[in-house]
């Protein structure tokens, strides 16, 4: 885009704001090169990057991007064989560490998914060995440590020894010859230890003079006795310097070996820092991610100018590109028309640069191939151009390039010349740009353009509101309403006589009066609509609050109901358990009396089963199910099968006690029940006589074998006992009991039963043709 347009819309200030949010010089360089893109796919990618970074900031508050430096010049120097200084090596290690730290930070985040950041950090190479090599040689202050090499450790130990010997020797001078010294201290000149000797004692001390005071009264002398020691110290320091340089060359060579990985890490960290700089700016502006399109559609609710402080700026709604493609804004000076133009233009440039815009969520902006702006007084004395000529020069350039993918911003179109000619020229220019399909926002003072939007398809009037009562603009943009001059109302408020105002009204033409009346009517309608909207919005808020309150109360009711159901179920379960325990005691006592042969084993097992089934199956209904109601319309009679709802058990009607009470057989128990607690199931069918099998002169329905496979142990013994009685009545000499092999428990139960039964003579396992060990054959007496 044209650099002049970026300057006019103050995009450079936005770049500086992004730059200030960067955590490193890498991000700052990237921000300085920020430029809007005209490719929709690229813009959408940039917006997704910013939004992803914004998500991380919302969740974590901040990200670890410290300690990252622009090490590209360092890498380049090592590649050509140069030696890095300790601090430069440390910058390389710090950048490696910063990359690893950020990588671990993102990997530790489970939500959200962060696909862009995860793809970026996958390219960060840890380079742990290089980092360890640098940090094992250089401390945090950029000083090469003694442990960098054994040789350096030895050299520095030698230096410390020599320094100690020199100091000890000189300290003896400060004590024994203190009167010859200007001050009893040891100092350094030219990297050698010396003493401050008074001029008159120069010969007494003897040695080399390295310096003197400004007055010449003090000489800084190296006594002859320490010259050799100082020489040894200097030699050790030279060795130290050489060893340090060797270590730094070695580290530089290692850095050069990882050149490609380091460059890759720097590029990734630059991109990441730039992403988060854009996100931080959006966070500081309370900005929203715009939905981007290439249809020239702009929709922003409560949009604010990015460069005006939030406590001063007036938010406005702006919409263009669907129902209309052009907006003509009229209104008084200092009313905010130019601010609106710049806000739309600047937000468009920001969105096309991957930045979020200061508006409510759900905003939508377009990607334009060009943004053109003719804003402000660009009169040039050097070029001898008038205001009109300057504006017209810009407009001519715009008309040469404008197309259907352009956004055009005209400020005071046609100003600076004869009003009649200027208005005609403004309408002609607007017609030309509208015809080319561009999106246009124009401001003007010309009253002729107030009716422009009513006579052109795709053009809408707008104005900035002016409060006649306070004589101040409100800076609110009103779409669909052209601006009024308000000259008469302002004059009246300022005290101009009504007679003068009325005379002035008579001077204006009929058309102007009609337009002003039309505008006044539109403003009245707008105010009425806004009032109705506020009332409807208030009612909506009250309804939503009431809905939330009712939902809360209903939830409390359901919780209370569930608690009551649970308590009732627990109480019923305890009652049934108590009854079952009492019945168990009774059954246990009866078992002790079972020496009477008439008491069959299967009767005890059946009684126990009935007790188990008597316990109701309680379920946590959570208030979702209602108690089942019996159908009392059906007349019951003896023999009918019914369900006793209080116990959820089936039984048989024995007799009717009264109109509302019956005696029911439930298993081995006889109970009395109300009619409302009985649910009719079915009526017993009349018995139909069937042919009987003849065995030893009598008839009886029974087979010569009993299959117990798949039965429960207790059920199987009940069936076995009943079957043996029937087989004895039928007069069978022997029968086969099929119990299968399985675990052997059922076979053992059958055989134990046979041992105890007084009418069974013997038992044996089945033969090869009888089923083998899966069958037991019983022989009767």
XYZ file of C-alpha atoms in Angstrom:
781
model
C 0.000 0.000 0.000
C 1.032 3.608 -0.536
C 3.388 4.758 2.227
C 1.733 8.203 2.267
C -1.619 6.594 3.102
C -0.062 4.704 6.008
C 1.357 8.001 7.269
C -1.951 9.890 6.851
C -3.846 7.188 8.789
C -1.057 7.134 11.454
C -0.288 3.466 10.995
C 3.317 4.162 12.058
C 2.058 4.907 15.577
C 0.392 1.504 15.684
C 3.683 -0.124 14.680
C 5.435 1.687 17.525
C 2.795 0.372 19.944
C 3.373 -3.194 18.723
C 7.128 -2.663 18.995
C 6.788 -1.548 22.619
C 5.014 -4.834 23.455
C 7.801 -7.058 22.071
C 9.924 -8.925 24.619
C 13.131 -8.931 22.560
C 14.945 -6.959 19.901
C 13.943 -9.741 17.500
C 10.252 -9.012 17.999
C 10.924 -5.270 17.816
C 12.594 -5.629 14.422
C 9.661 -7.687 13.194
C 7.183 -5.094 14.483
C 9.107 -2.273 12.779
C 8.664 -4.093 9.457
C 4.906 -4.627 9.996
C 2.924 -3.991 6.796
C -0.682 -4.766 5.788
C -1.205 -7.764 3.522
C -3.654 -7.877 0.618
C -3.874 -11.693 0.587
C -6.970 -12.973 2.415
C -5.483 -16.366 3.343
C -2.361 -14.731 4.775
C -4.410 -12.230 6.782
C -6.594 -15.006 8.213
C -3.439 -16.927 9.222
C -2.042 -13.835 10.963
C -5.331 -13.256 12.775
C -5.401 -16.881 13.948
C -1.834 -16.493 15.241
C -2.760 -13.385 17.219
C -5.909 -15.001 18.590
C -3.986 -18.108 19.681
C -1.428 -15.954 21.487
C -4.296 -13.989 23.063
C -5.791 -17.281 24.355
C -2.500 -18.126 26.090
C -2.354 -14.660 27.682
C -5.955 -14.980 28.902
C -5.194 -18.339 30.540
C -1.658 -17.705 31.852
C -1.401 -13.917 32.096
C 2.114 -13.931 30.685
C 4.568 -16.112 28.787
C 8.289 -16.855 29.376
C 10.007 -14.991 26.546
C 12.856 -13.445 28.537
C 16.537 -13.973 27.825
C 16.124 -14.025 24.028
C 18.646 -12.005 22.012
C 19.341 -11.279 18.385
C 22.307 -13.605 18.020
C 22.343 -13.668 14.223
C 25.394 -11.333 14.000
C 27.197 -13.521 16.546
C 26.478 -16.680 14.558
C 27.657 -15.031 11.354
C 30.967 -14.009 12.966
C 31.648 -17.513 14.257
C 30.974 -19.002 10.813
C 33.759 -16.885 9.281
C 36.152 -17.952 12.039
C 35.757 -15.048 14.426
C 35.933 -15.238 18.205
C 32.954 -14.197 20.344
C 33.358 -12.290 23.588
C 32.146 -13.999 26.783
C 28.936 -11.936 26.924
C 28.133 -12.801 23.302
C 28.605 -16.503 24.040
C 26.356 -16.054 27.049
C 23.681 -14.436 24.811
C 23.740 -17.548 22.625
C 23.274 -19.831 25.640
C 20.535 -17.590 27.033
C 18.644 -17.671 23.719
C 18.898 -21.481 23.614
C 17.580 -21.636 27.186
C 14.755 -19.171 26.434
C 13.618 -21.270 23.482
C 13.584 -24.451 25.581
C 11.709 -22.741 28.402
C 8.983 -21.485 26.059
C 8.743 -24.901 24.391
C 8.199 -26.629 27.748
C 5.657 -23.936 28.703
C 3.481 -24.617 25.636
C 3.888 -28.409 25.881
C 2.621 -28.304 29.476
C -0.635 -26.600 28.410
C -3.448 -29.089 27.870
C -6.098 -26.570 26.828
C -6.589 -24.988 24.380
C -5.129 -27.068 21.536
C -2.861 -24.249 20.163
C -2.111 -25.845 16.764
C -0.039 -22.908 15.434
C 2.185 -22.574 18.503
C 2.659 -26.323 18.799
C 3.759 -26.476 15.167
C 6.209 -23.618 15.763
C 7.778 -25.050 18.921
C 8.302 -28.358 17.142
C 11.033 -26.540 15.169
C 12.874 -25.358 18.299
C 16.010 -27.506 18.694
C 17.137 -27.776 22.371
C 20.965 -27.784 21.721
C 21.560 -28.866 25.315
C 25.190 -29.805 24.769
C 26.116 -26.392 23.339
C 24.294 -24.625 26.176
C 26.106 -26.730 28.795
C 29.470 -26.083 27.146
C 28.961 -22.320 27.281
C 27.562 -22.189 30.809
C 30.270 -24.484 32.144
C 32.884 -21.983 30.952
C 31.198 -18.584 31.475
C 29.314 -17.412 34.564
C 26.173 -15.278 34.618
C 28.253 -12.074 34.703
C 30.089 -12.901 31.467
C 33.308 -13.932 33.176
C 35.270 -16.994 32.016
C 35.410 -19.280 35.052
C 38.505 -21.042 36.452
C 36.918 -24.398 35.715
C 36.738 -23.711 31.972
C 39.974 -25.697 31.668
C 42.584 -27.275 33.953
C 45.260 -25.061 32.453
C 43.292 -21.896 33.215
C 42.708 -23.088 36.761
C 46.474 -23.550 37.225
C 47.351 -20.184 35.642
C 44.916 -18.295 37.841
C 46.174 -20.110 40.903
C 49.684 -18.974 39.960
C 48.425 -15.401 39.445
C 46.847 -15.347 42.897
C 50.080 -16.687 44.432
C 52.210 -14.051 42.709
C 49.783 -11.282 43.607
C 49.918 -12.379 47.221
C 53.721 -12.376 47.216
C 53.901 -8.916 45.610
C 51.397 -7.488 48.067
C 53.165 -9.027 51.030
C 56.456 -7.497 49.887
C 54.924 -4.073 49.308
C 53.002 -4.248 52.591
C 56.340 -4.615 54.366
C 57.425 -1.318 52.739
C 54.230 0.444 53.904
C 55.061 -0.576 57.483
C 58.824 -0.061 57.563
C 59.096 3.008 55.336
C 55.757 4.699 56.020
C 57.394 8.157 56.457
C 58.775 7.953 52.899
C 55.320 7.300 51.420
C 52.588 9.850 50.627
C 50.080 7.261 51.764
C 50.594 3.825 53.284
C 48.791 1.956 50.489
C 49.595 -0.352 47.575
C 48.213 0.805 44.226
C 48.451 -0.178 40.548
C 49.930 1.641 37.577
C 50.322 0.097 34.097
C 49.010 -3.228 35.495
C 51.916 -3.354 37.990
C 51.801 -2.984 41.765
C 53.490 0.228 42.965
C 53.884 2.484 46.022
C 53.149 6.259 46.282
C 56.653 7.547 47.209
C 57.468 11.125 48.182
C 59.706 12.874 45.661
C 62.558 13.441 48.105
C 62.780 9.687 48.987
C 63.036 8.486 45.413
C 66.615 7.379 45.800
C 66.000 5.759 49.164
C 63.333 3.445 47.800
C 64.929 2.729 44.423
C 63.212 1.061 41.523
C 61.143 1.996 38.452
C 58.927 5.122 38.295
C 55.663 4.385 36.452
C 53.731 7.609 37.086
C 53.631 10.775 39.182
C 50.993 12.952 40.712
C 49.837 16.189 39.070
C 51.941 18.246 41.482
C 54.983 16.026 41.016
C 55.295 15.570 44.786
C 54.401 11.885 44.625
C 56.018 9.270 42.449
C 54.416 5.884 41.846
C 57.371 3.577 42.082
C 57.874 -0.144 41.667
C 60.629 -1.072 44.137
C 63.479 -3.091 42.697
C 62.681 -5.917 45.098
C 59.275 -6.603 43.475
C 60.223 -6.038 39.825
C 60.869 -9.723 39.225
C 57.697 -10.711 41.079
C 55.682 -8.233 38.999
C 57.313 -9.641 35.848
C 56.227 -13.139 36.817
C 52.721 -11.849 37.528
C 52.508 -10.137 34.132
C 53.718 -13.277 32.407
C 51.001 -15.303 34.153
C 48.383 -12.765 33.085
C 49.487 -13.053 29.466
C 49.144 -16.829 29.767
C 45.683 -16.322 31.248
C 44.651 -14.076 28.357
C 45.877 -16.590 25.805
C 44.062 -19.484 27.510
C 40.822 -17.484 27.767
C 41.032 -16.660 24.059
C 41.628 -20.334 23.252
C 38.516 -21.292 25.247
C 36.423 -18.601 23.537
C 37.638 -19.714 20.092
C 36.656 -23.271 20.990
C 33.184 -22.178 22.084
C 32.810 -20.036 18.957
C 33.677 -23.052 16.807
C 30.999 -25.116 18.559
C 28.470 -22.334 17.939
C 29.434 -22.303 14.260
C 28.804 -26.070 14.065
C 25.179 -25.520 15.135
C 24.699 -22.563 12.771
C 21.584 -23.917 11.005
C 19.816 -24.944 14.211
C 20.574 -21.610 15.875
C 19.261 -19.633 12.911
C 16.140 -21.824 12.917
C 15.583 -21.225 16.644
C 16.016 -17.483 16.193
C 13.475 -17.364 13.358
C 10.909 -19.339 15.369
C 11.403 -17.218 18.504
C 11.137 -14.041 16.407
C 7.786 -15.196 15.048
C 6.556 -16.194 18.508
C 7.632 -12.895 20.105
C 5.914 -10.974 17.292
C 2.711 -13.004 17.787
C 2.604 -12.204 21.486
C 3.459 -8.536 20.891
C 0.362 -8.275 18.676
C -1.689 -10.146 21.277
C -0.528 -7.877 24.133
C -1.495 -4.806 22.126
C -4.934 -6.294 21.483
C -5.283 -7.101 25.170
C -4.369 -3.540 26.179
C -6.972 -2.159 23.730
C -9.643 -4.693 24.755
C -9.704 -5.574 21.071
C -11.561 -8.333 19.256
C -10.544 -10.713 16.476
C -12.305 -9.630 13.260
C -13.779 -12.089 10.815
C -12.080 -11.340 7.493
C -13.694 -11.359 4.042
C -12.882 -10.297 0.502
C -16.361 -8.949 -0.322
C -15.709 -5.442 0.974
C -17.955 -5.913 4.026
C -17.211 -3.921 7.182
C -19.272 -4.428 10.353
C -18.096 -3.089 13.688
C -20.090 -2.573 16.873
C -18.836 0.004 19.372
C -15.645 0.540 17.402
C -13.090 2.964 18.884
C -10.223 4.891 17.355
C -7.086 2.926 18.377
C -4.995 6.024 19.129
C -7.498 7.913 21.321
C -7.487 7.004 25.057
C -10.372 4.736 25.983
C -11.720 7.147 28.610
C -11.945 9.907 25.973
C -12.979 8.147 22.772
C -16.651 7.725 21.756
C -17.457 4.259 20.412
C -19.545 4.037 17.248
C -21.227 1.394 15.124
C -20.160 1.302 11.484
C -21.442 -0.875 8.668
C -20.792 -0.833 4.920
C -20.588 -3.294 2.042
C -23.872 -5.213 2.148
C -26.970 -2.990 1.879
C -24.897 -0.034 0.710
C -21.356 0.571 -0.510
C -20.997 4.279 0.223
C -21.553 6.548 3.235
C -21.777 10.338 3.033
C -21.274 11.923 6.474
C -22.434 15.471 7.106
C -22.338 17.560 10.261
C -20.608 20.468 11.996
C -16.876 20.990 12.312
C -15.112 19.257 15.251
C -18.016 16.846 15.335
C -15.917 13.740 14.783
C -16.319 13.136 11.026
C -12.585 12.953 10.339
C -12.031 10.733 13.406
C -14.613 8.317 12.030
C -12.837 8.209 8.659
C -9.465 7.555 10.259
C -10.918 4.971 12.628
C -12.344 2.896 9.750
C -9.157 3.228 7.700
C -6.803 2.482 10.583
C -8.836 -0.518 11.823
C -8.775 -1.893 8.262
C -4.980 -1.566 8.073
C -4.619 -3.154 11.520
C -6.823 -6.104 10.576
C -4.866 -6.647 7.345
C -1.678 -6.667 9.451
C -2.926 -9.445 11.744
C -3.859 -7.109 14.605
C -7.119 -7.258 16.495
C -9.313 -4.150 16.430
C -10.878 -2.167 19.305
C -14.518 -3.194 18.857
C -16.996 -5.685 20.284
C -16.717 -9.403 19.503
C -18.284 -10.465 16.222
C -16.825 -7.616 14.163
C -16.107 -8.189 10.487
C -13.598 -6.450 8.215
C -12.557 -6.760 4.599
C -9.194 -7.273 2.936
C -8.765 -4.458 0.405
C -6.143 -4.376 -2.327
C -5.736 -0.653 -1.650
C -6.822 1.883 0.949
C -6.944 5.428 -0.383
C -7.348 8.499 1.806
C -7.608 12.195 1.090
C -7.685 13.583 4.615
C -6.614 16.901 6.103
C -5.103 20.091 4.696
C -2.035 19.015 2.751
C -1.383 22.426 1.188
C 2.235 22.770 0.077
C 3.753 26.254 -0.082
C 6.826 24.902 -1.825
C 4.662 23.443 -4.576
C 2.528 26.624 -4.674
C -0.618 24.530 -4.351
C -3.820 25.792 -2.774
C -5.935 23.613 -0.471
C -8.241 22.739 -3.355
C -5.339 21.965 -5.691
C -3.703 19.735 -3.090
C -6.895 17.756 -2.523
C -7.559 17.486 -6.242
C -4.015 16.199 -6.898
C -4.650 13.354 -4.444
C -8.075 12.623 -5.913
C -6.659 12.439 -9.443
C -4.095 9.866 -8.244
C -6.850 7.911 -6.510
C -9.065 7.835 -9.595
C -6.155 6.412 -11.605
C -5.907 3.355 -9.331
C -9.294 2.772 -7.689
C -11.163 -0.470 -8.400
C -13.827 -2.683 -6.809
C -11.366 -3.960 -4.159
C -10.471 -0.543 -2.800
C -11.548 1.441 0.262
C -11.686 5.195 -0.412
C -11.835 7.823 2.343
C -12.664 11.410 1.316
C -12.504 14.186 3.916
C -14.364 17.414 2.985
C -14.762 16.347 -0.642
C -14.857 19.352 -2.992
C -13.843 21.847 -0.320
C -11.692 24.909 -0.993
C -13.502 26.252 -4.056
C -16.821 27.797 -5.061
C -19.557 25.952 -3.066
C -21.814 25.373 -6.065
C -18.996 24.082 -8.259
C -17.447 22.157 -5.375
C -20.727 20.375 -4.601
C -21.243 19.447 -8.251
C -17.671 18.197 -8.532
C -18.020 16.200 -5.295
C -21.151 14.434 -6.569
C -19.488 13.668 -9.887
C -16.405 12.192 -8.166
C -18.592 10.118 -5.881
C -20.597 8.833 -8.860
C -17.384 7.785 -10.613
C -15.969 5.918 -7.595
C -19.346 4.309 -6.821
C -19.560 3.166 -10.437
C -16.186 1.411 -10.106
C -17.514 -0.614 -7.159
C -15.212 0.708 -4.437
C -16.256 1.142 -0.798
C -16.479 4.855 0.013
C -16.800 6.941 3.168
C -16.878 10.677 2.496
C -17.460 13.750 4.669
C -18.788 17.086 3.411
C -20.310 20.430 4.417
C -22.260 20.891 1.222
C -26.056 20.864 1.784
C -26.523 19.561 -1.776
C -24.912 16.265 -0.740
C -27.417 15.737 2.079
C -29.920 14.479 -0.491
C -27.251 12.528 -2.393
C -27.943 9.300 -0.533
C -31.661 9.449 -1.305
C -31.083 9.676 -5.043
C -28.331 7.067 -5.475
C -28.556 3.311 -5.113
C -26.069 1.843 -2.653
C -25.401 5.180 -0.945
C -26.549 6.068 2.579
C -26.455 9.351 4.467
C -24.932 9.672 7.906
C -24.170 12.425 10.371
C -22.417 13.155 13.622
C -24.802 14.120 16.385
C -24.827 17.651 17.821
C -26.501 18.509 21.140
C -28.278 21.847 20.633
C -28.930 22.155 24.380
C -25.258 22.089 25.353
C -24.004 23.426 22.006
C -21.472 20.570 21.914
C -20.996 17.608 19.575
C -21.617 14.133 21.031
C -19.335 12.461 18.435
C -21.966 9.786 17.837
C -22.305 8.552 14.264
C -25.904 8.255 13.031
C -26.307 6.093 9.928
C -29.286 6.916 7.720
C -29.700 10.468 9.051
C -28.087 13.417 7.220
C -26.640 16.205 9.353
C -28.474 19.421 10.077
C -26.819 22.813 10.057
C -28.415 23.686 13.439
C -27.531 27.338 12.729
C -30.960 28.680 13.721
C -31.184 26.599 16.904
C -27.666 27.565 17.989
C -28.375 31.243 17.309
C -31.574 31.055 19.339
C -29.742 29.407 22.266
C -27.113 32.146 22.125
C -29.761 34.866 22.415
C -30.367 36.062 18.844
C -33.767 37.711 18.537
C -36.516 35.514 17.159
C -37.429 38.218 14.619
C -33.966 38.034 13.067
C -34.096 34.230 12.979
C -37.495 34.225 11.266
C -36.248 36.726 8.662
C -33.277 34.452 8.004
C -35.580 31.446 7.534
C -37.493 33.359 4.856
C -34.250 33.867 2.919
C -33.550 30.170 2.412
C -35.176 28.301 -0.444
C -38.122 25.937 -0.297
C -35.923 22.939 -1.107
C -33.628 23.679 1.791
C -36.598 23.974 4.145
C -37.955 20.624 2.944
C -34.608 18.958 3.465
C -34.241 20.400 6.963
C -37.795 19.329 7.853
C -37.114 15.867 6.520
C -33.937 15.616 8.591
C -35.773 16.845 11.691
C -38.438 14.182 11.142
C -35.787 11.496 10.756
C -34.083 12.583 13.970
C -37.377 12.475 15.875
C -38.035 8.979 14.514
C -34.555 7.874 15.498
C -34.907 9.176 19.037
C -38.245 7.380 19.363
C -36.739 4.163 18.063
C -33.806 4.433 20.477
C -36.174 4.997 23.383
C -38.265 1.963 22.380
C -35.072 -0.075 22.032
C -33.896 0.882 25.519
C -37.273 -0.104 26.984
C -37.280 -3.419 25.107
C -33.710 -4.095 26.183
C -34.594 -3.404 29.817
C -37.575 -5.766 29.626
C -35.327 -8.415 28.059
C -32.827 -8.097 30.897
C -35.599 -8.400 33.490
C -36.997 -11.462 31.708
C -33.560 -13.097 31.625
C -33.069 -12.429 35.340
C -36.509 -13.885 36.087
C -35.724 -16.950 33.959
C -32.447 -17.522 35.832
C -34.235 -17.140 39.173
C -36.953 -19.646 38.207
C -34.353 -22.121 36.925
C -32.447 -21.795 40.196
C -35.579 -22.365 42.273
C -36.591 -25.350 40.129
C -33.152 -26.876 40.563
C -33.417 -26.432 44.348
C -36.870 -28.046 44.266
C -35.581 -31.055 42.332
C -32.649 -31.474 44.725
C -35.013 -31.345 47.729
C -37.375 -33.834 46.093
C -34.510 -36.205 45.341
C -33.376 -36.010 48.967
C -36.887 -36.869 50.176
C -37.107 -39.815 47.768
C -33.747 -41.070 48.973
C -34.743 -40.811 52.624
C -38.009 -42.655 51.923
C -36.205 -45.424 50.077
C -33.654 -45.823 52.866
C -36.453 -46.015 55.437
C -38.349 -48.620 53.399
C -35.187 -50.646 52.854
C -34.459 -50.693 56.588
C -38.044 -51.847 57.320
C -37.836 -54.647 54.759
C -34.438 -55.713 56.071
C -35.780 -55.878 59.589
C -38.757 -57.974 58.444
C -36.446 -60.270 56.518
C -34.205 -60.780 59.564
C -37.245 -61.662 61.682
C -38.462 -64.107 59.040
C -35.003 -65.686 58.902
C -35.201 -66.323 62.616
C -38.589 -68.013 62.189
C -37.332 -70.163 59.310
C -34.249 -71.125 61.323
C -36.455 -72.283 64.207
C -38.644 -74.304 61.854
C -35.607 -75.978 60.311
C -34.695 -77.342 63.721
C -38.106 -79.032 63.801
C -37.756 -80.679 60.410
C -37.447 -84.221 61.747
C -40.988 -84.625 60.500
C -40.634 -86.317 57.064
C -43.647 -84.405 55.752
C -41.592 -81.191 55.728
C -39.861 -81.260 52.307
C -36.452 -79.626 51.635
C -37.741 -77.839 48.553
C -40.386 -76.130 50.677
C -37.696 -74.574 52.870
C -35.677 -73.506 49.833
C -38.777 -72.007 48.228
C -39.573 -70.140 51.436
C -36.068 -68.695 51.513
C -36.359 -67.634 47.859
C -39.661 -65.921 48.561
C -38.053 -63.998 51.397
C -35.286 -62.803 49.093
C -37.753 -61.758 46.433
C -39.894 -59.951 48.984
C -37.279 -57.195 49.245
C -38.294 -54.346 46.911
C -35.861 -53.185 44.216
C -35.273 -49.574 45.236
C -33.935 -47.205 42.627
C -32.904 -43.574 42.883
C -35.596 -42.000 40.760
C -34.083 -38.494 41.071
C -37.570 -37.144 40.820
C -37.986 -38.427 37.262
C -40.490 -41.270 37.936
C -43.868 -41.178 39.580
C -45.355 -43.903 41.837
C -47.174 -46.476 39.737
C -50.945 -46.313 40.279
C -53.106 -49.432 40.214
C -55.996 -49.777 37.791
C -58.971 -50.134 40.194
C -61.586 -50.469 37.447
C -60.942 -54.221 37.036
C -62.960 -56.510 39.315
C -60.764 -59.134 41.016
C -61.737 -62.685 41.841
C -60.115 -65.689 43.466
C -57.288 -67.152 41.388
C -56.391 -63.867 39.591
C -52.690 -63.097 39.332
C -51.930 -59.589 40.624
C -48.939 -57.374 41.476
C -48.711 -56.085 45.037
C -47.361 -52.585 44.332
C -46.116 -51.911 47.863
C -43.698 -54.885 47.598
C -43.385 -55.015 43.800
C -44.152 -58.796 43.967
C -46.630 -60.976 42.088
C -49.216 -63.014 43.950
C -52.577 -64.760 43.654
C -55.951 -63.563 44.963
C -57.291 -66.021 47.570
C -60.496 -64.253 48.513
C -62.183 -60.892 48.815
C -62.456 -59.693 52.418
C -64.415 -56.486 51.712
C -65.082 -54.062 48.875
C -61.636 -52.549 49.221
C -59.556 -55.370 50.768
C -58.341 -58.775 49.547
C -56.330 -61.685 50.887
C -53.322 -62.399 48.656
C -50.938 -65.385 48.478
C -47.385 -64.057 47.902
C -44.994 -67.007 47.827
C -45.493 -68.775 51.158
C -46.971 -65.677 52.769
C -50.590 -64.685 53.008
C -51.111 -60.954 53.248
C -54.017 -58.544 53.287
C -53.896 -55.717 50.757
C -55.982 -52.708 49.748
C -57.542 -52.759 46.279
C -55.604 -49.576 45.331
C -52.321 -51.448 45.959
C -53.210 -54.336 43.629
C -52.517 -54.273 39.894
C -54.371 -56.927 37.864
C -51.974 -59.068 35.767
C -53.972 -61.993 34.334
C -56.764 -64.362 35.086
C -56.060 -68.079 35.552
C -57.135 -70.077 32.510
C -59.494 -73.049 33.136
C -57.687 -76.372 33.274
C -57.904 -78.461 30.126
C -57.673 -82.170 30.580
C -54.707 -83.735 28.781
C -53.976 -87.377 28.051
C -52.078 -89.089 30.810
C -49.129 -91.419 30.509
C -49.725 -94.792 32.114
C -47.180 -96.171 34.553
C -47.964 -99.310 36.624
C -51.676 -98.889 36.274
C -51.778 -95.185 37.191
C -51.503 -91.963 35.225
C -49.018 -89.167 35.937
C -47.188 -86.493 33.913
C -43.473 -87.101 34.524
C -40.387 -87.985 32.465
C -37.758 -90.530 33.336
C -35.019 -87.893 33.425
C -34.568 -84.386 34.907
C -32.293 -81.777 33.304
C -30.852 -79.368 35.914
C -28.166 -77.764 33.756
C -28.050 -73.960 33.975
C -30.157 -73.837 37.166
C -29.126 -72.137 40.415
C -28.055 -74.554 43.123
C -31.029 -73.966 45.423
C -33.533 -73.942 42.542
C -32.022 -77.194 41.254
C -32.473 -78.943 44.647
C -36.077 -77.749 44.838
C -36.781 -79.164 41.384
C -34.974 -82.417 42.274
C -37.013 -82.978 45.419
C -40.317 -82.351 43.648
C -39.258 -84.518 40.696
C -38.299 -87.486 42.957
C -41.733 -87.302 44.648
C -43.457 -87.277 41.262
C -41.291 -90.162 39.984
C -42.103 -92.217 43.086
C -45.815 -91.549 42.585
C -45.415 -92.579 38.937
C -43.802 -95.846 40.118
C -40.511 -95.498 38.188
C -37.792 -97.948 39.309
C -35.021 -95.551 38.376
C -34.537 -92.053 36.938
C -31.633 -90.062 35.452
C -30.630 -86.664 36.833
C -28.697 -84.562 34.232
C -26.535 -82.042 36.084
C -23.556 -81.669 33.750
C -19.887 -81.771 34.692
C -19.052 -78.101 35.408
C -17.514 -77.480 38.833
C -19.062 -80.609 40.325
C -21.041 -78.669 42.937
C -24.430 -79.630 41.503
C -23.381 -83.331 41.137
C -22.305 -83.359 44.800
C -25.623 -81.764 45.839
C -27.616 -84.428 43.927
C -25.622 -87.266 45.471
C -25.926 -85.829 49.009
C -29.666 -85.542 48.445
C -29.791 -89.229 47.339
C -27.907 -90.347 50.484
C -30.456 -88.716 52.796
C -33.661 -89.633 50.948
C -35.390 -92.635 52.552
C -36.898 -93.945 49.264
C -33.699 -93.937 47.214
C -31.962 -97.317 47.375
C -28.743 -96.323 45.595
C -27.182 -93.925 43.059
C -24.451 -94.195 40.482
C -22.792 -92.173 37.748
C -24.173 -92.619 34.256
C -22.591 -95.128 31.888
C -20.858 -94.348 28.609
C -24.188 -94.317 26.788
C -26.003 -92.502 29.613
C -23.946 -89.282 29.787
C -21.033 -90.339 31.962
C -20.154 -88.212 35.000
C -22.575 -85.515 33.838
C -25.519 -87.766 34.886
C -26.453 -89.447 38.177
C -28.843 -92.485 38.032
C -31.108 -92.927 41.070
C -32.474 -96.424 41.989
C -35.738 -96.436 44.014
C -36.752 -99.015 46.626
